[in-house]
Amino acid sequence: MKGFPRFLISCLLGFLFIPATAIHAKEIVLHTIHLPPHIIDPDIIPPPEGFDEDAVYGFDVDILRAAYATQGVQVRIELTPWKRIMRDVEKGLVLGAVSCRRLPGRETFALFSAPLSDSSNAFVTRRGFLDGETPNLALLNQYHVAAVNGWSQTDILQGADIPYYSVPGLDQGINLVLRRNKEVFMTERDSAMFAARRMGVIDQLSFYDVFGVGLDHYAVCFSKKYPNAEKWRDLLNKGLMELNESGERDVIFERYGLPSLSH
């Protein structure tokens, strides 16, 4: 019995010296949609060699997992229709969504992490089509313009009173400027570059960052009604800071053939 207190003391000391990451160790679930190259459904675009062939991937997802891993947290990603995700985040039925831009309508029900990535709005054209021009919104009044239905660029074009042709996706927008009568496809730069590489036509295109239009910031939005949402947001932000300091975030971007983005 004399050894029993010593045993208790050893257990207590052992607990006190457990790494902080082990205390937080847990799996969380976040929801998302196929939004390459930020988030990629492997059933739609199989991953390259060296990736888990069954897991959702993309540089936002990779950054998210790496940031949480520094805090001892594992993340399971579930693909769900976006309207349902936003409804469930608003009602507190799910913890959060990836990747989620900070829009005014969402701030009423969501907490936002620091950005996982940033991307410019861009004019995509045939090679060299706008060389020598200032790529601003006013320039579009001279051309036939396309944009992806439901993406933020349609809101920008509508706000500037610029007519546009709605397309269902990136491939269709790129094909319009290469083979049809639309001169400019306004979209998110990195998604368009990724799609163009996959289609094998990137050498036929030019990408002009839009002057006067800010970056799109892609983050995680956490439901204000979900238990401990602020804790999970803060842990992610801490992990993102550690990725910045270690340079691992830049390594992830390079894996997708993209330059380091602002953070």
PDB file of N, CA, C and O in Angstrom, residues 78-127:
ATOM      1  N   GLU A  78     -17.283  15.940 -45.567  1.00  0.00           N
ATOM      2  CA  GLU A  78     -18.454  15.343 -46.204  1.00  0.00           C
ATOM      3  C   GLU A  78     -18.958  16.260 -47.312  1.00  0.00           C
ATOM      4  O   GLU A  78     -19.105  17.468 -47.111  1.00  0.00           O
ATOM      5  N   LEU A  79     -19.213  15.682 -48.483  1.00  0.00           N
ATOM      6  CA  LEU A  79     -19.738  16.430 -49.621  1.00  0.00           C
ATOM      7  C   LEU A  79     -21.261  16.494 -49.531  1.00  0.00           C
ATOM      8  O   LEU A  79     -21.929  15.470 -49.428  1.00  0.00           O
ATOM      9  N   THR A  80     -21.790  17.707 -49.566  1.00  0.00           N
ATOM     10  CA  THR A  80     -23.214  17.958 -49.381  1.00  0.00           C
ATOM     11  C   THR A  80     -23.620  19.119 -50.283  1.00  0.00           C
ATOM     12  O   THR A  80     -22.816  20.023 -50.507  1.00  0.00           O
ATOM     13  N   PRO A  81     -24.836  19.143 -50.826  1.00  0.00           N
ATOM     14  CA  PRO A  81     -25.268  20.299 -51.620  1.00  0.00           C
ATOM     15  C   PRO A  81     -25.137  21.608 -50.822  1.00  0.00           C
ATOM     16  O   PRO A  81     -25.463  21.648 -49.633  1.00  0.00           O
ATOM     17  N   TRP A  82     -24.663  22.662 -51.501  1.00  0.00           N
ATOM     18  CA  TRP A  82     -24.307  23.899 -50.803  1.00  0.00           C
ATOM     19  C   TRP A  82     -25.500  24.563 -50.108  1.00  0.00           C
ATOM     20  O   TRP A  82     -25.372  25.071 -48.988  1.00  0.00           O
ATOM     21  N   LYS A  83     -26.672  24.573 -50.742  1.00  0.00           N
ATOM     22  CA  LYS A  83     -27.826  25.193 -50.105  1.00  0.00           C
ATOM     23  C   LYS A  83     -28.177  24.495 -48.797  1.00  0.00           C
ATOM     24  O   LYS A  83     -28.543  25.142 -47.816  1.00  0.00           O
ATOM     25  N   ARG A  84     -28.056  23.170 -48.786  1.00  0.00           N
ATOM     26  CA  ARG A  84     -28.335  22.432 -47.559  1.00  0.00           C
ATOM     27  C   ARG A  84     -27.290  22.744 -46.494  1.00  0.00           C
ATOM     28  O   ARG A  84     -27.608  22.878 -45.311  1.00  0.00           O
ATOM     29  N   ILE A  85     -26.018  22.857 -46.920  1.00  0.00           N
ATOM     30  CA  ILE A  85     -24.960  23.186 -45.966  1.00  0.00           C
ATOM     31  C   ILE A  85     -25.251  24.513 -45.282  1.00  0.00           C
ATOM     32  O   ILE A  85     -25.201  24.628 -44.049  1.00  0.00           O
ATOM     33  N   MET A  86     -25.555  25.540 -46.066  1.00  0.00           N
ATOM     34  CA  MET A  86     -25.801  26.859 -45.487  1.00  0.00           C
ATOM     35  C   MET A  86     -27.028  26.844 -44.583  1.00  0.00           C
ATOM     36  O   MET A  86     -27.052  27.476 -43.526  1.00  0.00           O
ATOM     37  N   ARG A  87     -28.050  26.093 -44.973  1.00  0.00           N
ATOM     38  CA  ARG A  87     -29.236  25.971 -44.118  1.00  0.00           C
ATOM     39  C   ARG A  87     -28.883  25.319 -42.792  1.00  0.00           C
ATOM     40  O   ARG A  87     -29.304  25.776 -41.713  1.00  0.00           O
ATOM     41  N   ASP A  88     -28.079  24.245 -42.849  1.00  0.00           N
ATOM     42  CA  ASP A  88     -27.729  23.521 -41.634  1.00  0.00           C
ATOM     43  C   ASP A  88     -26.772  24.325 -40.746  1.00  0.00           C
ATOM     44  O   ASP A  88     -26.841  24.226 -39.513  1.00  0.00           O
ATOM     45  N   VAL A  89     -25.862  25.089 -41.347  1.00  0.00           N
ATOM     46  CA  VAL A  89     -24.988  25.961 -40.563  1.00  0.00           C
ATOM     47  C   VAL A  89     -25.828  27.023 -39.853  1.00  0.00           C
ATOM     48  O   VAL A  89     -25.630  27.303 -38.664  1.00  0.00           O
ATOM     49  N   GLU A  90     -26.779  27.598 -40.558  1.00  0.00           N
ATOM     50  CA  GLU A  90     -27.625  28.633 -39.958  1.00  0.00           C
ATOM     51  C   GLU A  90     -28.443  28.081 -38.786  1.00  0.00           C
ATOM     52  O   GLU A  90     -28.616  28.745 -37.762  1.00  0.00           O
ATOM     53  N   LYS A  91     -28.919  26.847 -38.911  1.00  0.00           N
ATOM     54  CA  LYS A  91     -29.747  26.251 -37.858  1.00  0.00           C
ATOM     55  C   LYS A  91     -28.933  25.591 -36.747  1.00  0.00           C
ATOM     56  O   LYS A  91     -29.503  25.160 -35.732  1.00  0.00           O
ATOM     57  N   GLY A  92     -27.613  25.491 -36.938  1.00  0.00           N
ATOM     58  CA  GLY A  92     -26.787  24.849 -35.933  1.00  0.00           C
ATOM     59  C   GLY A  92     -26.801  23.343 -35.990  1.00  0.00           C
ATOM     60  O   GLY A  92     -26.438  22.663 -35.028  1.00  0.00           O
ATOM     61  N   LEU A  93     -27.180  22.773 -37.133  1.00  0.00           N
ATOM     62  CA  LEU A  93     -27.246  21.318 -37.279  1.00  0.00           C
ATOM     63  C   LEU A  93     -25.886  20.713 -37.608  1.00  0.00           C
ATOM     64  O   LEU A  93     -25.683  19.513 -37.422  1.00  0.00           O
ATOM     65  N   VAL A  94     -24.969  21.521 -38.147  1.00  0.00           N
ATOM     66  CA  VAL A  94     -23.611  21.069 -38.443  1.00  0.00           C
ATOM     67  C   VAL A  94     -22.630  22.106 -37.903  1.00  0.00           C
ATOM     68  O   VAL A  94     -22.984  23.267 -37.688  1.00  0.00           O
ATOM     69  N   LEU A  95     -21.382  21.658 -37.704  1.00  0.00           N
ATOM     70  CA  LEU A  95     -20.371  22.562 -37.165  1.00  0.00           C
ATOM     71  C   LEU A  95     -20.009  23.670 -38.135  1.00  0.00           C
ATOM     72  O   LEU A  95     -19.929  24.840 -37.754  1.00  0.00           O
ATOM     73  N   GLY A  96     -19.763  23.303 -39.404  1.00  0.00           N
ATOM     74  CA  GLY A  96     -19.325  24.345 -40.313  1.00  0.00           C
ATOM     75  C   GLY A  96     -19.128  23.877 -41.733  1.00  0.00           C
ATOM     76  O   GLY A  96     -19.370  22.708 -42.064  1.00  0.00           O
ATOM     77  N   ALA A  97     -18.667  24.820 -42.583  1.00  0.00           N
ATOM     78  CA  ALA A  97     -18.542  24.587 -44.013  1.00  0.00           C
ATOM     79  C   ALA A  97     -17.198  25.080 -44.526  1.00  0.00           C
ATOM     80  O   ALA A  97     -16.632  26.047 -44.035  1.00  0.00           O
ATOM     81  N   VAL A  98     -16.706  24.380 -45.550  1.00  0.00           N
ATOM     82  CA  VAL A  98     -15.472  24.716 -46.256  1.00  0.00           C
ATOM     83  C   VAL A  98     -15.794  24.757 -47.748  1.00  0.00           C
ATOM     84  O   VAL A  98     -16.498  23.874 -48.228  1.00  0.00           O
ATOM     85  N   SER A  99     -15.278  25.638 -48.540  1.00  0.00           N
ATOM     86  CA  SER A  99     -14.727  26.919 -48.166  1.00  0.00           C
ATOM     87  C   SER A  99     -15.843  27.957 -48.276  1.00  0.00           C
ATOM     88  O   SER A  99     -16.685  27.870 -49.165  1.00  0.00           O
ATOM     89  N   CYS A 100     -15.798  28.912 -47.411  1.00  0.00           N
ATOM     90  CA  CYS A 100     -16.946  29.790 -47.224  1.00  0.00           C
ATOM     91  C   CYS A 100     -16.462  31.233 -47.266  1.00  0.00           C
ATOM     92  O   CYS A 100     -15.627  31.629 -46.454  1.00  0.00           O
ATOM     93  N   ARG A 101     -16.958  31.983 -48.217  1.00  0.00           N
ATOM     94  CA  ARG A 101     -16.580  33.398 -48.288  1.00  0.00           C
ATOM     95  C   ARG A 101     -17.405  34.208 -47.288  1.00  0.00           C
ATOM     96  O   ARG A 101     -18.551  33.906 -47.009  1.00  0.00           O
ATOM     97  N   ARG A 102     -16.807  35.263 -46.783  1.00  0.00           N
ATOM     98  CA  ARG A 102     -17.445  36.083 -45.752  1.00  0.00           C
ATOM     99  C   ARG A 102     -18.397  37.089 -46.401  1.00  0.00           C
ATOM    100  O   ARG A 102     -18.034  38.218 -46.720  1.00  0.00           O
ATOM    101  N   LEU A 103     -19.620  36.658 -46.573  1.00  0.00           N
ATOM    102  CA  LEU A 103     -20.653  37.515 -47.145  1.00  0.00           C
ATOM    103  C   LEU A 103     -21.516  38.103 -46.035  1.00  0.00           C
ATOM    104  O   LEU A 103     -21.723  37.463 -44.997  1.00  0.00           O
ATOM    105  N   PRO A 104     -22.027  39.324 -46.224  1.00  0.00           N
ATOM    106  CA  PRO A 104     -22.815  39.971 -45.170  1.00  0.00           C
ATOM    107  C   PRO A 104     -23.971  39.116 -44.661  1.00  0.00           C
ATOM    108  O   PRO A 104     -24.225  39.061 -43.457  1.00  0.00           O
ATOM    109  N   GLY A 105     -24.663  38.422 -45.555  1.00  0.00           N
ATOM    110  CA  GLY A 105     -25.799  37.614 -45.133  1.00  0.00           C
ATOM    111  C   GLY A 105     -25.417  36.450 -44.243  1.00  0.00           C
ATOM    112  O   GLY A 105     -26.248  35.935 -43.483  1.00  0.00           O
ATOM    113  N   ARG A 106     -24.162  36.007 -44.314  1.00  0.00           N
ATOM    114  CA  ARG A 106     -23.712  34.870 -43.513  1.00  0.00           C
ATOM    115  C   ARG A 106     -23.225  35.286 -42.129  1.00  0.00           C
ATOM    116  O   ARG A 106     -23.154  34.454 -41.214  1.00  0.00           O
ATOM    117  N   GLU A 107     -22.855  36.543 -41.959  1.00  0.00           N
ATOM    118  CA  GLU A 107     -22.293  36.979 -40.686  1.00  0.00           C
ATOM    119  C   GLU A 107     -23.311  36.920 -39.555  1.00  0.00           C
ATOM    120  O   GLU A 107     -22.939  36.898 -38.385  1.00  0.00           O
ATOM    121  N   THR A 108     -24.587  36.882 -39.884  1.00  0.00           N
ATOM    122  CA  THR A 108     -25.608  36.812 -38.842  1.00  0.00           C
ATOM    123  C   THR A 108     -25.634  35.456 -38.147  1.00  0.00           C
ATOM    124  O   THR A 108     -26.043  35.355 -36.996  1.00  0.00           O
ATOM    125  N   PHE A 109     -25.169  34.396 -38.849  1.00  0.00           N
ATOM    126  CA  PHE A 109     -25.265  33.058 -38.263  1.00  0.00           C
ATOM    127  C   PHE A 109     -23.944  32.298 -38.221  1.00  0.00           C
ATOM    128  O   PHE A 109     -23.895  31.172 -37.734  1.00  0.00           O
ATOM    129  N   ALA A 110     -22.851  32.893 -38.705  1.00  0.00           N
ATOM    130  CA  ALA A 110     -21.594  32.158 -38.815  1.00  0.00           C
ATOM    131  C   ALA A 110     -20.416  32.930 -38.243  1.00  0.00           C
ATOM    132  O   ALA A 110     -20.364  34.162 -38.297  1.00  0.00           O
ATOM    133  N   LEU A 111     -19.476  32.170 -37.676  1.00  0.00           N
ATOM    134  CA  LEU A 111     -18.163  32.677 -37.298  1.00  0.00           C
ATOM    135  C   LEU A 111     -17.184  32.266 -38.386  1.00  0.00           C
ATOM    136  O   LEU A 111     -17.270  31.150 -38.907  1.00  0.00           O
ATOM    137  N   PHE A 112     -16.233  33.140 -38.723  1.00  0.00           N
ATOM    138  CA  PHE A 112     -15.327  32.854 -39.825  1.00  0.00           C
ATOM    139  C   PHE A 112     -13.902  32.691 -39.330  1.00  0.00           C
ATOM    140  O   PHE A 112     -13.418  33.467 -38.499  1.00  0.00           O
ATOM    141  N   SER A 113     -13.232  31.690 -39.879  1.00  0.00           N
ATOM    142  CA  SER A 113     -11.814  31.503 -39.583  1.00  0.00           C
ATOM    143  C   SER A 113     -10.993  32.497 -40.392  1.00  0.00           C
ATOM    144  O   SER A 113     -11.500  33.208 -41.264  1.00  0.00           O
ATOM    145  N   ALA A 114      -9.692  32.530 -40.089  1.00  0.00           N
ATOM    146  CA  ALA A 114      -8.765  33.206 -40.989  1.00  0.00           C
ATOM    147  C   ALA A 114      -8.812  32.492 -42.340  1.00  0.00           C
ATOM    148  O   ALA A 114      -9.166  31.311 -42.410  1.00  0.00           O
ATOM    149  N   PRO A 115      -8.470  33.183 -43.428  1.00  0.00           N
ATOM    150  CA  PRO A 115      -8.558  32.541 -44.747  1.00  0.00           C
ATOM    151  C   PRO A 115      -7.661  31.315 -44.881  1.00  0.00           C
ATOM    152  O   PRO A 115      -6.524  31.310 -44.425  1.00  0.00           O
ATOM    153  N   LEU A 116      -8.220  30.279 -45.513  1.00  0.00           N
ATOM    154  CA  LEU A 116      -7.401  29.146 -45.937  1.00  0.00           C
ATOM    155  C   LEU A 116      -6.610  29.533 -47.179  1.00  0.00           C
ATOM    156  O   LEU A 116      -5.457  29.142 -47.347  1.00  0.00           O
ATOM    157  N   SER A 117      -7.246  30.301 -48.071  1.00  0.00           N
ATOM    158  CA  SER A 117      -6.595  30.749 -49.303  1.00  0.00           C
ATOM    159  C   SER A 117      -7.307  32.000 -49.799  1.00  0.00           C
ATOM    160  O   SER A 117      -8.402  32.341 -49.348  1.00  0.00           O
ATOM    161  N   ASP A 118      -6.647  32.683 -50.709  1.00  0.00           N
ATOM    162  CA  ASP A 118      -7.213  33.853 -51.378  1.00  0.00           C
ATOM    163  C   ASP A 118      -7.109  33.648 -52.883  1.00  0.00           C
ATOM    164  O   ASP A 118      -6.234  32.926 -53.351  1.00  0.00           O
ATOM    165  N   SER A 119      -7.997  34.295 -53.626  1.00  0.00           N
ATOM    166  CA  SER A 119      -7.888  34.218 -55.079  1.00  0.00           C
ATOM    167  C   SER A 119      -8.458  35.479 -55.705  1.00  0.00           C
ATOM    168  O   SER A 119      -9.405  36.077 -55.187  1.00  0.00           O
ATOM    169  N   SER A 120      -7.860  35.868 -56.815  1.00  0.00           N
ATOM    170  CA  SER A 120      -8.332  37.040 -57.547  1.00  0.00           C
ATOM    171  C   SER A 120      -9.483  36.690 -58.470  1.00  0.00           C
ATOM    172  O   SER A 120      -9.601  35.564 -58.952  1.00  0.00           O
ATOM    173  N   ASN A 121     -10.336  37.670 -58.720  1.00  0.00           N
ATOM    174  CA  ASN A 121     -11.245  37.594 -59.854  1.00  0.00           C
ATOM    175  C   ASN A 121     -10.435  37.843 -61.114  1.00  0.00           C
ATOM    176  O   ASN A 121      -9.498  38.642 -61.121  1.00  0.00           O
ATOM    177  N   ALA A 122     -10.784  37.162 -62.185  1.00  0.00           N
ATOM    178  CA  ALA A 122      -9.982  37.270 -63.400  1.00  0.00           C
ATOM    179  C   ALA A 122     -10.868  37.312 -64.636  1.00  0.00           C
ATOM    180  O   ALA A 122     -11.973  36.773 -64.649  1.00  0.00           O
ATOM    181  N   PHE A 123     -10.336  37.982 -65.681  1.00  0.00           N
ATOM    182  CA  PHE A 123     -10.906  37.887 -67.021  1.00  0.00           C
ATOM    183  C   PHE A 123     -10.120  36.809 -67.764  1.00  0.00           C
ATOM    184  O   PHE A 123      -8.905  36.905 -67.904  1.00  0.00           O
ATOM    185  N   VAL A 124     -10.801  35.795 -68.222  1.00  0.00           N
ATOM    186  CA  VAL A 124     -10.169  34.730 -69.006  1.00  0.00           C
ATOM    187  C   VAL A 124     -10.523  34.970 -70.471  1.00  0.00           C
ATOM    188  O   VAL A 124     -11.698  35.128 -70.813  1.00  0.00           O
ATOM    189  N   THR A 125      -9.500  35.009 -71.311  1.00  0.00           N
ATOM    190  CA  THR A 125      -9.710  35.298 -72.737  1.00  0.00           C
ATOM    191  C   THR A 125      -8.819  34.396 -73.581  1.00  0.00           C
ATOM    192  O   THR A 125      -7.955  33.683 -73.069  1.00  0.00           O
ATOM    193  N   ARG A 126      -9.029  34.471 -74.896  1.00  0.00           N
ATOM    194  CA  ARG A 126      -8.061  33.866 -75.801  1.00  0.00           C
ATOM    195  C   ARG A 126      -6.704  34.528 -75.581  1.00  0.00           C
ATOM    196  O   ARG A 126      -6.616  35.668 -75.130  1.00  0.00           O
ATOM    197  N   ARG A 127      -5.647  33.812 -75.901  1.00  0.00           N
ATOM    198  CA  ARG A 127      -4.285  34.267 -75.598  1.00  0.00           C
ATOM    199  C   ARG A 127      -4.032  35.691 -76.092  1.00  0.00           C
ATOM    200  O   ARG A 127      -4.218  36.001 -77.279  1.00  0.00           O
TER     201      ARG A 127
END
